[in-house]
XYZ file of C-alpha atoms in Angstrom:
197
model
C 89.459 -67.265 75.885
C 86.942 -64.452 75.977
C 87.893 -60.883 75.180
C 86.857 -59.748 78.691
C 89.437 -61.984 80.388
C 92.299 -60.904 78.159
C 91.697 -57.133 78.305
C 90.828 -55.926 74.822
C 91.251 -52.197 74.180
C 90.047 -50.243 71.154
C 92.482 -47.381 70.514
C 90.059 -45.071 68.741
C 87.732 -42.139 69.164
C 85.505 -43.463 66.371
C 81.973 -44.354 67.466
C 81.626 -46.479 64.316
C 84.560 -48.736 65.244
C 83.194 -49.074 68.784
C 79.766 -49.995 67.394
C 81.261 -52.651 65.100
C 83.167 -54.383 67.910
C 80.023 -54.306 70.074
C 77.887 -55.638 67.215
C 80.246 -58.581 66.797
C 80.026 -59.412 70.511
C 83.393 -58.295 71.895
C 83.849 -57.041 75.451
C 86.378 -54.204 75.400
C 87.295 -50.790 76.708
C 87.961 -47.686 74.632
C 90.967 -45.401 74.945
C 91.315 -42.531 72.518
C 94.986 -42.310 71.492
C 96.682 -38.968 72.050
C 98.860 -38.912 68.939
C 99.716 -36.551 66.125
C 98.718 -38.508 63.017
C 100.867 -38.144 59.918
C 98.845 -36.357 57.237
C 101.427 -36.186 54.444
C 99.330 -37.221 51.450
C 102.464 -37.665 49.311
C 103.206 -40.875 51.252
C 101.703 -43.980 49.564
C 98.269 -44.639 51.078
C 99.024 -48.165 52.311
C 102.161 -46.945 54.082
C 100.391 -43.891 55.520
C 97.414 -45.781 56.965
C 99.688 -48.519 58.369
C 101.937 -45.950 60.025
C 99.010 -44.146 61.654
C 97.342 -47.360 62.854
C 100.612 -48.504 64.450
C 101.142 -45.057 66.007
C 97.702 -45.209 67.668
C 98.152 -48.795 68.893
C 101.598 -48.119 70.372
C 100.421 -44.968 72.166
C 97.649 -46.855 73.973
C 99.630 -50.087 74.500
C 102.340 -48.217 76.449
C 99.833 -47.480 79.209
C 98.152 -50.924 78.936
C 101.007 -53.374 78.186
C 99.010 -56.422 79.366
C 96.088 -55.616 77.075
C 95.549 -56.472 73.445
C 95.106 -53.177 71.625
C 93.300 -52.687 68.305
C 93.869 -49.528 66.255
C 92.878 -48.637 62.710
C 93.251 -45.858 60.175
C 90.983 -45.353 57.158
C 91.547 -43.254 54.036
C 89.856 -42.995 50.647
C 91.755 -43.153 47.347
C 90.170 -41.580 44.257
C 92.533 -42.130 41.335
C 95.804 -40.707 42.676
C 94.133 -38.426 45.223
C 93.986 -39.374 48.900
C 90.910 -38.132 50.772
C 90.966 -37.937 54.552
C 88.441 -36.207 56.821
C 87.245 -32.813 55.559
C 88.330 -29.708 57.454
C 85.073 -27.824 56.875
C 81.692 -28.104 55.157
C 83.020 -26.571 51.941
C 85.736 -29.214 51.678
C 83.186 -31.924 52.541
C 81.001 -30.766 49.634
C 84.009 -30.759 47.281
C 84.966 -34.280 48.379
C 81.474 -35.676 47.843
C 81.284 -33.990 44.436
C 84.666 -35.459 43.431
C 83.361 -38.970 44.246
C 80.102 -38.385 42.342
C 79.449 -41.067 39.706
C 82.926 -42.578 40.164
C 84.608 -45.561 41.761
C 87.125 -45.251 44.577
C 88.940 -47.438 47.067
C 88.719 -47.431 50.851
C 91.894 -48.500 52.669
C 91.771 -49.476 56.335
C 95.014 -50.457 58.043
C 94.740 -52.325 61.340
C 97.350 -52.923 64.041
C 96.652 -55.407 66.839
C 99.305 -55.262 69.532
C 100.061 -56.897 72.885
C 103.325 -55.614 74.387
C 103.503 -58.123 77.263
C 103.302 -60.991 74.761
C 105.592 -59.171 72.296
C 103.021 -59.785 69.587
C 101.939 -57.489 66.762
C 99.793 -58.123 63.703
C 99.402 -55.530 60.937
C 97.183 -55.790 57.880
C 95.407 -53.580 55.369
C 92.061 -54.245 53.693
C 90.905 -52.524 50.502
C 87.296 -52.203 49.326
C 85.999 -50.803 46.025
C 83.058 -48.406 46.314
C 81.031 -47.242 43.305
C 79.031 -44.017 43.688
C 75.779 -43.128 41.992
C 75.593 -39.957 39.909
C 73.858 -37.329 42.049
C 72.640 -33.829 41.334
C 74.136 -30.995 43.428
C 70.828 -30.864 45.323
C 70.947 -34.608 46.093
C 74.528 -34.242 47.346
C 73.519 -31.350 49.625
C 70.501 -33.291 50.916
C 72.728 -36.276 51.719
C 75.137 -34.110 53.720
C 72.193 -32.657 55.647
C 71.355 -36.195 56.830
C 74.843 -37.022 58.193
C 77.822 -35.343 59.841
C 80.502 -35.561 57.123
C 83.218 -33.884 59.205
C 84.624 -36.966 60.976
C 84.528 -39.299 57.988
C 87.192 -40.044 55.380
C 85.800 -38.958 52.016
C 82.999 -36.993 53.752
C 80.462 -39.834 53.589
C 79.254 -42.761 55.675
C 78.237 -45.993 53.941
C 76.203 -47.025 56.996
C 74.291 -43.730 57.185
C 71.889 -43.364 54.250
C 74.521 -44.991 52.031
C 71.787 -46.216 49.699
C 71.311 -42.606 48.592
C 74.857 -42.261 47.260
C 76.350 -45.735 46.756
C 75.611 -47.870 43.706
C 77.556 -50.910 44.953
C 80.380 -52.053 47.212
C 82.856 -54.753 46.181
C 84.453 -56.218 49.283
C 84.037 -55.594 52.983
C 81.253 -53.229 54.076
C 82.697 -53.072 57.607
C 86.010 -51.990 56.094
C 84.270 -48.987 54.533
C 82.745 -48.203 57.947
C 86.220 -48.278 59.515
C 87.103 -51.771 60.792
C 87.256 -54.888 58.551
C 85.588 -57.280 60.981
C 86.105 -60.582 59.121
C 89.857 -60.045 59.191
C 89.846 -58.596 62.727
C 87.912 -61.616 64.083
C 90.237 -64.064 62.356
C 93.425 -62.407 63.651
C 92.069 -61.984 67.199
C 91.129 -65.667 67.348
C 94.120 -67.226 65.572
C 96.918 -64.960 66.808
C 95.644 -63.673 70.175
C 93.183 -66.419 71.239
C 90.400 -63.850 71.679
C 86.817 -64.594 70.696
C 83.560 -62.657 71.045
C 81.604 -62.971 74.297
C 78.409 -64.408 72.872
């Protein structure tokens, strides 16, 4: 069954997640969830991202119970420190500097929900990202090329990522914000939804 016939909804304001679903051939609508995300960084990262993804999916599914809703939440873990989206340019610069020359993990939790079918699938994907060592000038130049404000960790792997990233171990689409291999598999196996190609 195609995604158009079933009513697939992306519960996200992220243009990157929208682009990924489009790239992979899905027909869907977008509804930005009106929710207050939990930002308590003392909560374990897997639990925090899962909670926020479910919160977003449920908020949109209530107004579209017949639809299959996809929501996701992405955070960066550097050692024991959780990095979300920076509040201002100064914090963005601090975040990028803290990642400089180090390895970190990107966690994306996904909830796929269809209320009318009483079906929910939740999963989390983790990817290891290894940063190059950059001079302060190179870091500043990178931030001039992107908008770091709406990105966990204040960087975008898909936007001039070659300037800052040495290597990625795992899913590149997970780092962008939606682990598409896993999303495709769950949509097909659990919800009978395939791309419209």
